[in-house]
XYZ file of N, CA and C in Angstrom:
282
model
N -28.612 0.282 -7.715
C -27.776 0.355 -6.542
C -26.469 -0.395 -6.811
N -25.422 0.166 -6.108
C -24.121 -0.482 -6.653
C -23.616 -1.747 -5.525
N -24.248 -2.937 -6.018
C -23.982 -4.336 -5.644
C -22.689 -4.755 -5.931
N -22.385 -4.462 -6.538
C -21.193 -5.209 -7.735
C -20.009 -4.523 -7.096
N -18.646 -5.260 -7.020
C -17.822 -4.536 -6.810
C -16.919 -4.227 -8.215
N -17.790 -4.214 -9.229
C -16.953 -3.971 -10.422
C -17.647 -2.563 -10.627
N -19.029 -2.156 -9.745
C -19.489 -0.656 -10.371
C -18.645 0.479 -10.162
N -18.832 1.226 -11.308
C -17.691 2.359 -11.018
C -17.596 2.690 -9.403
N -18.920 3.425 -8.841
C -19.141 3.739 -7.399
C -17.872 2.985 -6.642
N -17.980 2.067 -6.706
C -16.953 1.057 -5.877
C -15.979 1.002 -5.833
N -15.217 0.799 -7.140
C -13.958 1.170 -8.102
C -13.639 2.480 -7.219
N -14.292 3.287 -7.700
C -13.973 4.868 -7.331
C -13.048 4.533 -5.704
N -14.288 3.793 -4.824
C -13.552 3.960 -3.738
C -12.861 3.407 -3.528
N -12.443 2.319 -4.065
C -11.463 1.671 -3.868
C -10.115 2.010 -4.367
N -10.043 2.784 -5.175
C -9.134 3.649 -6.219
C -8.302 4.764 -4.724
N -9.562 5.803 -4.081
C -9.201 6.085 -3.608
C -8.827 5.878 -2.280
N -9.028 4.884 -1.507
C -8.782 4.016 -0.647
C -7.264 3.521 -0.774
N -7.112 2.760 -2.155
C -5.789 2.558 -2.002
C -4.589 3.739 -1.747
N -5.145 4.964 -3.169
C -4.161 6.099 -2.988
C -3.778 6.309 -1.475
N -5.095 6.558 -0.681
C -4.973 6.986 0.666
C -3.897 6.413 1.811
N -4.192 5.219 1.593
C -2.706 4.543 2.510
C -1.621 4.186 1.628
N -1.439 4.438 0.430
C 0.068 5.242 -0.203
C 0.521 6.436 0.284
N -0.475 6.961 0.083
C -0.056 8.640 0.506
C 0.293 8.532 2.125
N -0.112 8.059 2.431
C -0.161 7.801 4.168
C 1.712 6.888 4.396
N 1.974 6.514 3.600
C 3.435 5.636 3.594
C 2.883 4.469 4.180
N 1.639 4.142 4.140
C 1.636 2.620 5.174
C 1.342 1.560 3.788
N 2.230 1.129 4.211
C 2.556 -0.736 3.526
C 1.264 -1.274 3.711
N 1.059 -2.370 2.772
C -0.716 -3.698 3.035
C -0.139 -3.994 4.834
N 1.189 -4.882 5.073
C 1.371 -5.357 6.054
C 0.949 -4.328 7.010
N 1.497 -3.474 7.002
C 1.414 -2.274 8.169
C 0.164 -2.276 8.625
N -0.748 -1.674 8.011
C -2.361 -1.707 7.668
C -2.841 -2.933 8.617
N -2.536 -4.083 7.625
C -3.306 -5.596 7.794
C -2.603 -5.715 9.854
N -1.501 -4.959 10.187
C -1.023 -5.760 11.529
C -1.643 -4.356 12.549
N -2.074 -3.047 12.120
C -3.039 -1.855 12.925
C -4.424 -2.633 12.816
N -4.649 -3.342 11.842
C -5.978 -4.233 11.575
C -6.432 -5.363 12.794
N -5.566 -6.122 13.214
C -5.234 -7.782 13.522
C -5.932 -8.707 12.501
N -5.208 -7.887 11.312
C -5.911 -9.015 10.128
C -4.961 -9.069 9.416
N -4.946 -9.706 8.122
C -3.742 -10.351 7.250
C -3.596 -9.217 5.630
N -2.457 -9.398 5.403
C -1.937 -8.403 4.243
C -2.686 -9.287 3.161
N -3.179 -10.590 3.230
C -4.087 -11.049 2.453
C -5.566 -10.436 2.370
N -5.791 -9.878 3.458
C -7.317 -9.475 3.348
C -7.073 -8.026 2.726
N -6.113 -7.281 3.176
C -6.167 -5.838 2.599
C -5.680 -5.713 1.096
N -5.307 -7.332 0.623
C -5.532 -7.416 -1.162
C -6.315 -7.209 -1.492
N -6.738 -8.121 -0.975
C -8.246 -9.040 -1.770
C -9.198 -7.630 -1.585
N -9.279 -6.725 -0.871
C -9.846 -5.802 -0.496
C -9.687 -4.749 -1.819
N -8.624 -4.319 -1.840
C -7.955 -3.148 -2.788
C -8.553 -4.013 -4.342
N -7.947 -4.843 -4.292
C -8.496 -5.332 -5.538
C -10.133 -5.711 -5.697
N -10.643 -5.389 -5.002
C -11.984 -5.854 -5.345
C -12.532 -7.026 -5.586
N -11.841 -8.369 -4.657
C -12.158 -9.127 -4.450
C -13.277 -9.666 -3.390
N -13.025 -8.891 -1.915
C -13.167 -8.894 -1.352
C -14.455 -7.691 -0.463
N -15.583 -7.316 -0.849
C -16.097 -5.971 -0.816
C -16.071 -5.665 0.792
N -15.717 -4.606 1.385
C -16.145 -3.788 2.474
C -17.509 -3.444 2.819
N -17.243 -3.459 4.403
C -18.955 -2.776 5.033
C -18.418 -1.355 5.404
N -19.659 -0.846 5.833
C -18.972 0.432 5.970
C -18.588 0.577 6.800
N -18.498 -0.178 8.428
C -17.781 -0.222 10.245
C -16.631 -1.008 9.436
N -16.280 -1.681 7.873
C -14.538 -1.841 8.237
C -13.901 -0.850 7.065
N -14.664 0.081 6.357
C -14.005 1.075 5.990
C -13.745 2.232 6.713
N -14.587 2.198 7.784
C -14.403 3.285 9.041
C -13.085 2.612 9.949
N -12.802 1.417 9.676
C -11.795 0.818 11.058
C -10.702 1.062 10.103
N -10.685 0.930 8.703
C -9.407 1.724 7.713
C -8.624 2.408 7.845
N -10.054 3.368 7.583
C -9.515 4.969 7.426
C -8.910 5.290 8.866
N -9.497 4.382 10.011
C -8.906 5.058 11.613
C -8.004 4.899 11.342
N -7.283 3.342 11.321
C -6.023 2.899 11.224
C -4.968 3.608 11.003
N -5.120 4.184 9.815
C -4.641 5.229 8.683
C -4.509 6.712 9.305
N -5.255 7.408 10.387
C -5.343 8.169 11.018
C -6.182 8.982 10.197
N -7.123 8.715 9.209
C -7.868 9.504 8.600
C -8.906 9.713 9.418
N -9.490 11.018 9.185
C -11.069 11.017 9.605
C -12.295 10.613 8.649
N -12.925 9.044 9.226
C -13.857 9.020 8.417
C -14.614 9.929 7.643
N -15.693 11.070 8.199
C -15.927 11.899 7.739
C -15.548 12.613 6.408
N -14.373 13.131 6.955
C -13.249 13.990 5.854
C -13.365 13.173 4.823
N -12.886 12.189 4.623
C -12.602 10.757 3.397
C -13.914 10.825 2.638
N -14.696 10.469 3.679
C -16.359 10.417 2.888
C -16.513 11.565 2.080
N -16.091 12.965 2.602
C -17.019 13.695 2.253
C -16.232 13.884 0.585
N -15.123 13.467 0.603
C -14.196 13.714 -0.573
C -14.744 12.553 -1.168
N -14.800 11.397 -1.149
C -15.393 10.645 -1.835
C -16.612 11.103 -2.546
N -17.438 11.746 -1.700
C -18.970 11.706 -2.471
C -18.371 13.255 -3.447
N -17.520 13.713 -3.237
C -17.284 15.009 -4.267
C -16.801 14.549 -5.505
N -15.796 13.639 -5.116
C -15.432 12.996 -6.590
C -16.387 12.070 -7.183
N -17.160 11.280 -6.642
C -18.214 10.570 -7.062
C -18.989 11.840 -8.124
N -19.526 12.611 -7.434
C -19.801 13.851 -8.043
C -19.977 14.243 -9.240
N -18.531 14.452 -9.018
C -17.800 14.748 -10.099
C -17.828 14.134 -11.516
N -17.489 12.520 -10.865
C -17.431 11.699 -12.204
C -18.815 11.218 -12.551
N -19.942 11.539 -12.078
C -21.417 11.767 -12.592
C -21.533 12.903 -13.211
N -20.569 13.886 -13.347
C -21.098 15.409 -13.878
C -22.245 16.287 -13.069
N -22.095 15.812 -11.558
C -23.245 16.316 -10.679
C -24.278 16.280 -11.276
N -25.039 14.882 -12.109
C -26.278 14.213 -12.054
C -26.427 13.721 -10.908
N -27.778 14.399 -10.834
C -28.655 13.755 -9.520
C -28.528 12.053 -9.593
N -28.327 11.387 -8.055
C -29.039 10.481 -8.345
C -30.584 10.268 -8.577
N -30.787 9.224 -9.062
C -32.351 9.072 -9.766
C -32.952 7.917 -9.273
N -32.246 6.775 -9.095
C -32.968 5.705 -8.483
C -32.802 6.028 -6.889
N -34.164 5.049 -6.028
C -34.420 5.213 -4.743
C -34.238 3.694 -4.532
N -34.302 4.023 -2.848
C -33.506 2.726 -2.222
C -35.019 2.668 -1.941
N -34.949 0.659 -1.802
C -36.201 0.145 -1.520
C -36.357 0.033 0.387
N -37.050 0.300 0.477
C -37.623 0.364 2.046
C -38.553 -0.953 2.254
């Protein structure tokens, strides 16, 4: 399971996370003040200092005017992708 914020999985999203509010024209500040949080946290974030839950990658992507959904579903395609559409194989512990 990807703990680490150095696993690719993570990377990936964070890769595309950042593109996303480039492409969007919004600045860290911009972001961090639709947030009421600091252009320090949306570093430490991008860089992978800082790892995300998934209610503040959903409060992101709002920010941003993305639809969670949409984002996700492109995420798990490129994830996908860069597995070569190998199944996952390990199971989550219950």
């Amino acid at each position: 399971m990807a703990g680490s914020t150095h696993h690719p999985d993570y990377q990936l999203l964070l890769k595309m996370l950042k593109t996303t509010r480039e492409s969007c024209k919004v600045p860290q500040t911009e972001l961090a003040n639709r947030l009421d949080t600091t252009q320090t946290f949306i570093s430490k974030v991008e860089r992978g200092e800082r790892r995300l839950d998934i209610v503040e990658l959903v409060e992101m992507l709002e920010a941003l005017a993305i639809k969670p959904e949409d984002w996700l579903k492109d995420y798990v395609a490129q994830r996908h992708r860069e597995h070569k559409n190998k199944p996952v194989t390990k199971k989550l512990a219950m």
